[in-house]
Amino acid sequence: MNFKQLTINCLACVILFVGCKKIDLELQVLDKYPAVVEARMTNLHELEMHLSQVVPLSHPDSVISGAYVEITPLGGTSEQLEEVAPGHYRHGITALPGQRYTLRIEAGGKVLLATTLAPAAAITIDSVATKRLNDSTAVLTSYLRLPPNRPIYARLSVILDDTIKDEYFIEKTIEPGSFVVHETQPLNAFAGSHATIELTTFSKTDFEFYRAVGRLTLGNYFNPSNVRNPPSNISGEAIGLFSAALADTTSLVIW
Amino acid sequence: MTWTSNLKTIHCGYVTCKSWQAFLLLFLLAHSPIYAQQVALSQPVSVVFENNTLHESFEKITVASQIYFSYDPSILPSGKTVSAVFQDKPLRQVLDFLLKKTDLSYTLLGNHIIIKTRSALEAEQRPKQFTISGYVRDSLSGEELIGANIWESTGGRGCSANLYGFYSITLEEGDYQLTISYLGYNDRSMRVHLNRNLRLDLKLNPRAGELAQVIVTDSAQTSQDHSLGKQRIPLHMAGLLPAVLGEKDVLKMLQLLPGVSSGADGLSSFGVRGGSPDQTLILLDEAPLYNPTHMVGFFSVFNNDALKEMKFMKGAFPAQYGGRLSSVLEVHMKEGNAERPAASGGIGLTSSRLLFEAPIFDKKGSFMASGRRTYLDWFFKGKDGFHFFDSNVKANVRLGEKDRLFVAGYFGRDVLRSGKDLNLDWGNTTTTLRWNHLIDAKSFLNTSLIFSDYRFKVQTEGTDGGNSNSNSGIRNLHLKQTYQRYANPNRTLTLGWSTILHDFEPGEYSNGIEEMLKIPDRQALESALFGSQDWQVLPWLSVQTGLRLSNLSALGTGQPFFHYDESGEQTDSIFYEKGKIIQQYWGLEPRASLNFRVSRLANFQAGFGRSYQYVQLVGNSIINNPVDVWLPASPNIRPQVSDQLDAGFFLQLPDNQYQISVEAFYKKLQNQLEYRYPDVLLPSVDIESRLTTGQGRGYGTEFMLKKTGGRLQGWLGYAWARHRRQFEQLNDGQEFPARFDFTHSVSAVGAYKLGEKWTFAAVWTYRTGSAVTVPAGKYQYGDKTVVFFGPTNGYRLPAYHRLDISFSSNVKRGKHWESNWVLGFYNVYARRNPIYTQIDQDKKDPGNVKLHLVAPLLVIPAISWEFRI
């Protein structure tokens, strides 16, 4: 037996001994589980809010119905949101650039408060070009116009035939230049597919929240040591986000 | 200089006429000076001074009493006059009156009164002192022995060789019995007749027999040799103890000391007294190492064969060390055999290593070169595989009696290849150029120019055929000078300065999902002035005091610098020219420790130290993630500060086989860094906006029982500690356990000599489970089901423990060679120690979600063969 073979045999022994075992972990039961607020509006989309509850991992989802919810623009009057479905609340208000809004929720004897500030200026879509790689794959190149002297935190969503295919998070520091070119990963898109690019400009907090939520989904969970819940702007025993953002959108047909 | 003797002729005549009386008088003067003075100075004198100068007054006394004066007229205070009447008063009283309020004093020689300044007289009356100085070396290899003790047994005075093996001790003229001792070497005693300054280079013989090399019974050492929070690591022990895959690892041995904790199972990364790994300053021949591990932490970068000395300080470290909060690990490479060519090496399951050393320049110098490489990649076909290699090189040459030049270097790389899709390589490069200069027998000067570079490169190939690359790193150029003055056996003074130019390249990243990111480069100048003094105040009390003044200047790099507010929003982008100061921080770092010697075998010590840390690793995991980046303090990041108090009691039992130490500490930390947002694996362009600062505190006790003689040697260590962190923006502002918070830690290390052929060694470790953040629920957000986490580090993994054993064959000696085998088993009783949590969701029933601990079963046999020629 030569040295290499001896080494291989020894390593094989090592590998035989090595194996991972999953040990059931007793689920941590908290004294109380917070409410979850998902409230968002843009200059293009009316205010929608989903009110639910954090539940233990093995429990079904739970929504909170019958809450009293009102929205107040800074310097404006309060208006109540209507519950259009269990846990779903809506109001016709849209976000104005640089405007501050307060959301007040009364549910289960508790009061939750959230304040958000819509960005003063937004990154906008100048134009979108398509590049076909083959019969079934294409790449979209977006030319984005930056507002001057502002950091940009934005999400670019690619919606293909009414389905969100990809989301890209774009951070731009204050820097010279007014254009950004963004290219998507190759998309499965046949000729004649309808594509919509939606570009949403957030505040820094909102941006970090959405980015974190995308990475902490159940199927995407990985346990590095600094896991924690996304930053929330809801005060009281709740998590989630009340977001007022600025959006720009454009649609095209991919040929 | 003119000397005045007012009655020289009479004096001469006296000697001529009554030479036997003069001889007798001189003899009496020489051997009974006090008696002689008493006789003359008590002689009654009658004299009247009327506004006389001192010169006139002395003449009047001579006339009145036949006592003659000798002095240098220039030392008499001009303008001083006296008026007084003395009737049959003792001469002493008259002289005391005359010299009152002057800097003058007197002594009697025969019937002469010698007038001198007080300082000159004191200097004459002091016994003459001479200095013994030189280097302490290994008799076989010529290696300098850092920290060797030189002890003068009569007066109980001693010193230790410095970092470069140099010692200096100043004693009064006389005969002395010197004892020289060093861990792993036979004591040496010698008689010295000291009547001039002596250059004495000393050689010690290594102890024969492996176990004896491990821990020695050192008759010259007493409890006073123990220093608070400071340990010299017995490198030879690493050769005997069980090791993962048989790879000797000094960092893993370090983790067996109380107060030192490993990051995770099998990893070499470690935290000290609750601090994160980046809070330990790791120096290899004075060059800082920014990632001291290979293979994401499984092995350390230190090739044990190439190391000479390893010193670990976790208490209030001396003022010459700075820049980190928790501890200092100072490692020195061998200098090479200065007596004869030699080689050593080893072959193991995963790696092999070779070292060659030899004298150069007619034994005026020596060199050492070593290399090590793993061959895990042999078992993968094509371009796949993972391996690391490293090499250490060192050479030195003596330039005469007073000067010595060293050059040392380290180069190491980890290489991971996965087909054409992924290529990663990372590693450290260091170079140290050092000049030792003996200014005189008591003064030592070291000047070092140090270069250190850590690089991480990754190249990936995208699905569309395009490549993405990322490069990051930190590069340092460091110049420092340390002056040591061995003023006397009771006092050593250290002064110095240091300046480091840091170049940070946090990196360019593209992960295929987000935009290409370019984190702006950073540059900073870190400087320090320091001074310290070791002072043996009393035989039972010694004090070490020090002060370090440190500064960090964040410099412009010719790129925009982003300023952020407390919420992380960017407030400004300012272009700073290259080298322009953006921000300066100053730190005053007092250090002090006291050592009360309770008895020859017991002492009590207490210390305090403040430290500033200006560069930090912005990371997110307990493993040594090579993509983590180092960043300096800046307008957005304040320097970290630590204040530590510690105290300890050390006892050596009379049989010299057992040592007991108990230490307690309290530390307070400011400006600790954490990511305020979750999930970050790769740094982002606005990385500083993603950080938040908080406070920390920690306290605990550490106990250690060492057995240092007999067939069974080893130690039992126990630590109890609590380490907490508090951040306004994390965990609802509530305090939470630190990442390296382990309430209880136990380590039992033993090596037992089984007859003449084998040595058995075992290591058992236990510690409280890691504090981790675990999923506690879920919620729906949009179309996503999101994990909800419980309190930060609010869950304890099950306790960690394992037993490792090894058998080492005792050295077989051929005519020109020796070799030995080491067989080892890691985790003998197959303990499954969980390392992380995982959520499993039933694909068919998404509501069925379970949380698991993932616990690998690592039972790793190892075999290695080592040789020395």
mmCIF file with all atom_site columns, C-alpha atoms in Angstrom, chain B residues 231-382:
data_model
loop_
_atom_site.group_PDB
_atom_site.id
_atom_site.type_symbol
_atom_site.label_atom_id
_atom_site.label_alt_id
_atom_site.label_comp_id
_atom_site.label_asym_id
_atom_site.label_entity_id
_atom_site.label_seq_id
_atom_site.pdbx_PDB_ins_code
_atom_site.Cartn_x
_atom_site.Cartn_y
_atom_site.Cartn_z
_atom_site.occupancy
_atom_site.B_iso_or_equiv
_atom_site.pdbx_formal_charge
_atom_site.auth_seq_id
_atom_site.auth_comp_id
_atom_site.auth_asym_id
_atom_site.auth_atom_id
_atom_site.pdbx_PDB_model_num
ATOM 1   C CA . GLN B 1 231 ? 1.305   33.044 30.348  1.00 0.00 ? 231 GLN B CA 1
ATOM 2   C CA . ARG B 1 232 ? 4.126   31.589 28.358  1.00 0.00 ? 232 ARG B CA 1
ATOM 3   C CA . ILE B 1 233 ? 2.633   28.819 26.272  1.00 0.00 ? 233 ILE B CA 1
ATOM 4   C CA . PRO B 1 234 ? 4.638   25.579 26.442  1.00 0.00 ? 234 PRO B CA 1
ATOM 5   C CA . LEU B 1 235 ? 4.970   24.920 22.725  1.00 0.00 ? 235 LEU B CA 1
ATOM 6   C CA . HIS B 1 236 ? 6.359   21.457 23.272  1.00 0.00 ? 236 HIS B CA 1
ATOM 7   C CA . MET B 1 237 ? 3.072   20.473 24.845  1.00 0.00 ? 237 MET B CA 1
ATOM 8   C CA . ALA B 1 238 ? 1.348   20.945 21.495  1.00 0.00 ? 238 ALA B CA 1
ATOM 9   C CA . GLY B 1 239 ? 3.362   18.020 20.169  1.00 0.00 ? 239 GLY B CA 1
ATOM 10  C CA . LEU B 1 240 ? 1.941   15.685 22.779  1.00 0.00 ? 240 LEU B CA 1
ATOM 11  C CA . LEU B 1 241 ? -1.663  16.753 22.995  1.00 0.00 ? 241 LEU B CA 1
ATOM 12  C CA . PRO B 1 242 ? -4.320  15.307 20.709  1.00 0.00 ? 242 PRO B CA 1
ATOM 13  C CA . ALA B 1 243 ? -4.975  17.428 17.636  1.00 0.00 ? 243 ALA B CA 1
ATOM 14  C CA . VAL B 1 244 ? -7.633  17.566 14.936  1.00 0.00 ? 244 VAL B CA 1
ATOM 15  C CA . LEU B 1 245 ? -6.388  15.419 12.042  1.00 0.00 ? 245 LEU B CA 1
ATOM 16  C CA . GLY B 1 246 ? -3.064  15.245 13.835  1.00 0.00 ? 246 GLY B CA 1
ATOM 17  C CA . GLU B 1 247 ? -2.256  18.847 12.959  1.00 0.00 ? 247 GLU B CA 1
ATOM 18  C CA . LYS B 1 248 ? -0.447  20.409 15.936  1.00 0.00 ? 248 LYS B CA 1
ATOM 19  C CA . ASP B 1 249 ? -2.180  23.629 16.708  1.00 0.00 ? 249 ASP B CA 1
ATOM 20  C CA . VAL B 1 250 ? -0.972  26.070 19.313  1.00 0.00 ? 250 VAL B CA 1
ATOM 21  C CA . LEU B 1 251 ? -4.132  28.146 19.080  1.00 0.00 ? 251 LEU B CA 1
ATOM 22  C CA . LYS B 1 252 ? -6.229  25.155 20.085  1.00 0.00 ? 252 LYS B CA 1
ATOM 23  C CA . MET B 1 253 ? -3.920  24.645 23.037  1.00 0.00 ? 253 MET B CA 1
ATOM 24  C CA . LEU B 1 254 ? -4.434  28.279 23.950  1.00 0.00 ? 254 LEU B CA 1
ATOM 25  C CA . GLN B 1 255 ? -8.174  27.609 24.080  1.00 0.00 ? 255 GLN B CA 1
ATOM 26  C CA . LEU B 1 256 ? -7.552  25.243 26.986  1.00 0.00 ? 256 LEU B CA 1
ATOM 27  C CA . LEU B 1 257 ? -6.532  28.103 29.252  1.00 0.00 ? 257 LEU B CA 1
ATOM 28  C CA . PRO B 1 258 ? -9.168  29.574 31.566  1.00 0.00 ? 258 PRO B CA 1
ATOM 29  C CA . GLY B 1 259 ? -10.697 32.685 30.043  1.00 0.00 ? 259 GLY B CA 1
ATOM 30  C CA . VAL B 1 260 ? -10.055 31.644 26.447  1.00 0.00 ? 260 VAL B CA 1
ATOM 31  C CA . SER B 1 261 ? -12.961 30.221 24.440  1.00 0.00 ? 261 SER B CA 1
ATOM 32  C CA . SER B 1 262 ? -13.162 28.740 20.984  1.00 0.00 ? 262 SER B CA 1
ATOM 33  C CA . GLY B 1 263 ? -15.647 30.008 18.447  1.00 0.00 ? 263 GLY B CA 1
ATOM 34  C CA . ALA B 1 264 ? -17.096 26.635 17.514  1.00 0.00 ? 264 ALA B CA 1
ATOM 35  C CA . ASP B 1 265 ? -16.279 22.958 17.468  1.00 0.00 ? 265 ASP B CA 1
ATOM 36  C CA . GLY B 1 266 ? -12.826 22.300 16.076  1.00 0.00 ? 266 GLY B CA 1
ATOM 37  C CA . LEU B 1 267 ? -12.105 25.910 15.169  1.00 0.00 ? 267 LEU B CA 1
ATOM 38  C CA . SER B 1 268 ? -8.963  27.824 16.013  1.00 0.00 ? 268 SER B CA 1
ATOM 39  C CA . SER B 1 269 ? -10.629 31.208 16.332  1.00 0.00 ? 269 SER B CA 1
ATOM 40  C CA . PHE B 1 270 ? -10.982 32.308 19.919  1.00 0.00 ? 270 PHE B CA 1
ATOM 41  C CA . GLY B 1 271 ? -12.290 35.013 22.185  1.00 0.00 ? 271 GLY B CA 1
ATOM 42  C CA . VAL B 1 272 ? -10.659 36.104 25.411  1.00 0.00 ? 272 VAL B CA 1
ATOM 43  C CA . ARG B 1 273 ? -12.679 37.055 28.463  1.00 0.00 ? 273 ARG B CA 1
ATOM 44  C CA . GLY B 1 274 ? -15.789 37.549 26.383  1.00 0.00 ? 274 GLY B CA 1
ATOM 45  C CA . GLY B 1 275 ? -14.080 39.639 23.699  1.00 0.00 ? 275 GLY B CA 1
ATOM 46  C CA . SER B 1 276 ? -14.466 38.958 20.001  1.00 0.00 ? 276 SER B CA 1
ATOM 47  C CA . PRO B 1 277 ? -11.574 37.431 18.038  1.00 0.00 ? 277 PRO B CA 1
ATOM 48  C CA . ASP B 1 278 ? -10.553 40.773 16.530  1.00 0.00 ? 278 ASP B CA 1
ATOM 49  C CA . GLN B 1 279 ? -9.937  42.130 20.033  1.00 0.00 ? 279 GLN B CA 1
ATOM 50  C CA . THR B 1 280 ? -6.831  39.969 20.365  1.00 0.00 ? 280 THR B CA 1
ATOM 51  C CA . LEU B 1 281 ? -3.620  41.369 18.945  1.00 0.00 ? 281 LEU B CA 1
ATOM 52  C CA . ILE B 1 282 ? -1.809  38.484 17.262  1.00 0.00 ? 282 ILE B CA 1
ATOM 53  C CA . LEU B 1 283 ? 1.802   39.244 16.444  1.00 0.00 ? 283 LEU B CA 1
ATOM 54  C CA . LEU B 1 284 ? 4.113   36.976 14.517  1.00 0.00 ? 284 LEU B CA 1
ATOM 55  C CA . ASP B 1 285 ? 7.599   38.381 14.923  1.00 0.00 ? 285 ASP B CA 1
ATOM 56  C CA . GLU B 1 286 ? 5.954   41.729 15.657  1.00 0.00 ? 286 GLU B CA 1
ATOM 57  C CA . ALA B 1 287 ? 3.854   41.649 12.470  1.00 0.00 ? 287 ALA B CA 1
ATOM 58  C CA . PRO B 1 288 ? 0.095   41.662 13.067  1.00 0.00 ? 288 PRO B CA 1
ATOM 59  C CA . LEU B 1 289 ? -1.903  38.792 11.596  1.00 0.00 ? 289 LEU B CA 1
ATOM 60  C CA . TYR B 1 290 ? -5.421  39.712 10.593  1.00 0.00 ? 290 TYR B CA 1
ATOM 61  C CA . ASN B 1 291 ? -6.684  36.202 10.016  1.00 0.00 ? 291 ASN B CA 1
ATOM 62  C CA . PRO B 1 292 ? -4.704  33.672 12.084  1.00 0.00 ? 292 PRO B CA 1
ATOM 63  C CA . THR B 1 293 ? -6.432  30.601 10.689  1.00 0.00 ? 293 THR B CA 1
ATOM 64  C CA . HIS B 1 294 ? -6.565  28.355 7.670   1.00 0.00 ? 294 HIS B CA 1
ATOM 65  C CA . MET B 1 295 ? -9.600  26.546 6.274   1.00 0.00 ? 295 MET B CA 1
ATOM 66  C CA . VAL B 1 296 ? -12.123 28.994 7.777   1.00 0.00 ? 296 VAL B CA 1
ATOM 67  C CA . GLY B 1 297 ? -10.713 28.407 11.214  1.00 0.00 ? 297 GLY B CA 1
ATOM 68  C CA . PHE B 1 298 ? -10.005 24.683 11.429  1.00 0.00 ? 298 PHE B CA 1
ATOM 69  C CA . PHE B 1 299 ? -6.246  25.165 11.562  1.00 0.00 ? 299 PHE B CA 1
ATOM 70  C CA . SER B 1 300 ? -4.083  27.986 12.770  1.00 0.00 ? 300 SER B CA 1
ATOM 71  C CA . VAL B 1 301 ? -1.510  29.685 10.566  1.00 0.00 ? 301 VAL B CA 1
ATOM 72  C CA . PHE B 1 302 ? 1.202   28.770 13.038  1.00 0.00 ? 302 PHE B CA 1
ATOM 73  C CA . ASN B 1 303 ? 3.414   25.910 12.009  1.00 0.00 ? 303 ASN B CA 1
ATOM 74  C CA . ASN B 1 304 ? 4.475   24.646 15.402  1.00 0.00 ? 304 ASN B CA 1
ATOM 75  C CA . ASP B 1 305 ? 7.858   23.469 14.117  1.00 0.00 ? 305 ASP B CA 1
ATOM 76  C CA . ALA B 1 306 ? 8.854   27.000 13.173  1.00 0.00 ? 306 ALA B CA 1
ATOM 77  C CA . LEU B 1 307 ? 7.943   28.612 16.479  1.00 0.00 ? 307 LEU B CA 1
ATOM 78  C CA . LYS B 1 308 ? 10.242  29.446 19.329  1.00 0.00 ? 308 LYS B CA 1
ATOM 79  C CA . GLU B 1 309 ? 8.164   31.352 21.820  1.00 0.00 ? 309 GLU B CA 1
ATOM 80  C CA . MET B 1 310 ? 4.547   32.173 22.432  1.00 0.00 ? 310 MET B CA 1
ATOM 81  C CA . LYS B 1 311 ? 3.445   34.602 25.086  1.00 0.00 ? 311 LYS B CA 1
ATOM 82  C CA . PHE B 1 312 ? -0.153  35.305 25.928  1.00 0.00 ? 312 PHE B CA 1
ATOM 83  C CA . MET B 1 313 ? -1.392  38.288 27.904  1.00 0.00 ? 313 MET B CA 1
ATOM 84  C CA . LYS B 1 314 ? -5.019  38.721 28.849  1.00 0.00 ? 314 LYS B CA 1
ATOM 85  C CA . GLY B 1 315 ? -4.661  41.020 31.836  1.00 0.00 ? 315 GLY B CA 1
ATOM 86  C CA . ALA B 1 316 ? -3.429  44.570 31.978  1.00 0.00 ? 316 ALA B CA 1
ATOM 87  C CA . PHE B 1 317 ? -0.746  44.264 29.346  1.00 0.00 ? 317 PHE B CA 1
ATOM 88  C CA . PRO B 1 318 ? 2.350   46.516 29.322  1.00 0.00 ? 318 PRO B CA 1
ATOM 89  C CA . ALA B 1 319 ? 2.149   49.936 27.682  1.00 0.00 ? 319 ALA B CA 1
ATOM 90  C CA . GLN B 1 320 ? 4.231   48.882 24.694  1.00 0.00 ? 320 GLN B CA 1
ATOM 91  C CA . TYR B 1 321 ? 1.279   46.798 23.501  1.00 0.00 ? 321 TYR B CA 1
ATOM 92  C CA . GLY B 1 322 ? -1.820  48.492 22.218  1.00 0.00 ? 322 GLY B CA 1
ATOM 93  C CA . GLY B 1 323 ? -4.481  48.605 19.599  1.00 0.00 ? 323 GLY B CA 1
ATOM 94  C CA . ARG B 1 324 ? -6.603  45.737 20.927  1.00 0.00 ? 324 ARG B CA 1
ATOM 95  C CA . LEU B 1 325 ? -8.917  45.415 23.904  1.00 0.00 ? 325 LEU B CA 1
ATOM 96  C CA . SER B 1 326 ? -8.850  41.828 25.093  1.00 0.00 ? 326 SER B CA 1
ATOM 97  C CA . SER B 1 327 ? -5.460  40.224 24.849  1.00 0.00 ? 327 SER B CA 1
ATOM 98  C CA . VAL B 1 328 ? -2.105  39.979 23.148  1.00 0.00 ? 328 VAL B CA 1
ATOM 99  C CA . LEU B 1 329 ? -0.678  36.826 21.639  1.00 0.00 ? 329 LEU B CA 1
ATOM 100 C CA . GLU B 1 330 ? 2.952   37.346 20.794  1.00 0.00 ? 330 GLU B CA 1
ATOM 101 C CA . VAL B 1 331 ? 4.599   34.646 18.713  1.00 0.00 ? 331 VAL B CA 1
ATOM 102 C CA . HIS B 1 332 ? 8.240   34.476 17.739  1.00 0.00 ? 332 HIS B CA 1
ATOM 103 C CA . MET B 1 333 ? 9.672   32.247 15.068  1.00 0.00 ? 333 MET B CA 1
ATOM 104 C CA . LYS B 1 334 ? 12.841  30.273 15.574  1.00 0.00 ? 334 LYS B CA 1
ATOM 105 C CA . GLU B 1 335 ? 15.945  32.077 14.470  1.00 0.00 ? 335 GLU B CA 1
ATOM 106 C CA . GLY B 1 336 ? 17.596  28.992 13.078  1.00 0.00 ? 336 GLY B CA 1
ATOM 107 C CA . ASN B 1 337 ? 20.287  26.743 14.418  1.00 0.00 ? 337 ASN B CA 1
ATOM 108 C CA . ALA B 1 338 ? 23.437  28.831 14.808  1.00 0.00 ? 338 ALA B CA 1
ATOM 109 C CA . GLU B 1 339 ? 25.617  25.830 15.649  1.00 0.00 ? 339 GLU B CA 1
ATOM 110 C CA . ARG B 1 340 ? 25.004  23.259 12.913  1.00 0.00 ? 340 ARG B CA 1
ATOM 111 C CA . PRO B 1 341 ? 22.665  22.509 9.993   1.00 0.00 ? 341 PRO B CA 1
ATOM 112 C CA . ALA B 1 342 ? 19.505  20.726 11.092  1.00 0.00 ? 342 ALA B CA 1
ATOM 113 C CA . ALA B 1 343 ? 16.197  19.629 9.638   1.00 0.00 ? 343 ALA B CA 1
ATOM 114 C CA . SER B 1 344 ? 12.884  18.493 11.031  1.00 0.00 ? 344 SER B CA 1
ATOM 115 C CA . GLY B 1 345 ? 9.484   17.710 9.698   1.00 0.00 ? 345 GLY B CA 1
ATOM 116 C CA . GLY B 1 346 ? 6.418   15.607 9.887   1.00 0.00 ? 346 GLY B CA 1
ATOM 117 C CA . ILE B 1 347 ? 3.986   13.657 7.778   1.00 0.00 ? 347 ILE B CA 1
ATOM 118 C CA . GLY B 1 348 ? 0.326   13.522 8.729   1.00 0.00 ? 348 GLY B CA 1
ATOM 119 C CA . LEU B 1 349 ? -2.979  12.456 7.258   1.00 0.00 ? 349 LEU B CA 1
ATOM 120 C CA . THR B 1 350 ? -3.753  15.834 5.795   1.00 0.00 ? 350 THR B CA 1
ATOM 121 C CA . SER B 1 351 ? -0.483  17.707 5.611   1.00 0.00 ? 351 SER B CA 1
ATOM 122 C CA . SER B 1 352 ? 3.257   17.456 5.685   1.00 0.00 ? 352 SER B CA 1
ATOM 123 C CA . ARG B 1 353 ? 5.839   19.943 6.793   1.00 0.00 ? 353 ARG B CA 1
ATOM 124 C CA . LEU B 1 354 ? 9.566   20.458 6.584   1.00 0.00 ? 354 LEU B CA 1
ATOM 125 C CA . LEU B 1 355 ? 11.950  22.828 8.307   1.00 0.00 ? 355 LEU B CA 1
ATOM 126 C CA . PHE B 1 356 ? 15.596  23.473 7.547   1.00 0.00 ? 356 PHE B CA 1
ATOM 127 C CA . GLU B 1 357 ? 17.949  25.618 9.592   1.00 0.00 ? 357 GLU B CA 1
ATOM 128 C CA . ALA B 1 358 ? 21.664  26.328 9.517   1.00 0.00 ? 358 ALA B CA 1
ATOM 129 C CA . PRO B 1 359 ? 24.346  28.772 10.592  1.00 0.00 ? 359 PRO B CA 1
ATOM 130 C CA . ILE B 1 360 ? 25.461  31.402 8.086   1.00 0.00 ? 360 ILE B CA 1
ATOM 131 C CA . PHE B 1 361 ? 28.368  33.853 7.789   1.00 0.00 ? 361 PHE B CA 1
ATOM 132 C CA . ASP B 1 362 ? 30.797  31.692 9.796   1.00 0.00 ? 362 ASP B CA 1
ATOM 133 C CA . LYS B 1 363 ? 28.265  31.243 12.584  1.00 0.00 ? 363 LYS B CA 1
ATOM 134 C CA . LYS B 1 364 ? 27.773  34.983 12.863  1.00 0.00 ? 364 LYS B CA 1
ATOM 135 C CA . GLY B 1 365 ? 24.178  34.344 11.989  1.00 0.00 ? 365 GLY B CA 1
ATOM 136 C CA . SER B 1 366 ? 21.647  31.694 11.174  1.00 0.00 ? 366 SER B CA 1
ATOM 137 C CA . PHE B 1 367 ? 18.564  31.115 9.101   1.00 0.00 ? 367 PHE B CA 1
ATOM 138 C CA . MET B 1 368 ? 15.446  29.017 9.219   1.00 0.00 ? 368 MET B CA 1
ATOM 139 C CA . ALA B 1 369 ? 13.006  28.127 6.451   1.00 0.00 ? 369 ALA B CA 1
ATOM 140 C CA . SER B 1 370 ? 9.919   26.018 6.836   1.00 0.00 ? 370 SER B CA 1
ATOM 141 C CA . GLY B 1 371 ? 7.004   24.991 4.689   1.00 0.00 ? 371 GLY B CA 1
ATOM 142 C CA . ARG B 1 372 ? 3.723   23.187 5.180   1.00 0.00 ? 372 ARG B CA 1
ATOM 143 C CA . ARG B 1 373 ? 1.051   22.049 2.748   1.00 0.00 ? 373 ARG B CA 1
ATOM 144 C CA . THR B 1 374 ? -2.164  20.111 2.987   1.00 0.00 ? 374 THR B CA 1
ATOM 145 C CA . TYR B 1 375 ? -3.105  17.633 0.303   1.00 0.00 ? 375 TYR B CA 1
ATOM 146 C CA . LEU B 1 376 ? -6.860  17.470 0.606   1.00 0.00 ? 376 LEU B CA 1
ATOM 147 C CA . ASP B 1 377 ? -7.054  18.644 -2.990  1.00 0.00 ? 377 ASP B CA 1
ATOM 148 C CA . TRP B 1 378 ? -5.348  15.464 -4.168  1.00 0.00 ? 378 TRP B CA 1
ATOM 149 C CA . PHE B 1 379 ? -8.562  13.627 -3.566  1.00 0.00 ? 379 PHE B CA 1
ATOM 150 C CA . PHE B 1 380 ? -10.540 15.733 -5.981  1.00 0.00 ? 380 PHE B CA 1
ATOM 151 C CA . LYS B 1 381 ? -10.282 15.346 -9.688  1.00 0.00 ? 381 LYS B CA 1
ATOM 152 C CA . GLY B 1 382 ? -9.641  18.165 -12.062 1.00 0.00 ? 382 GLY B CA 1
#
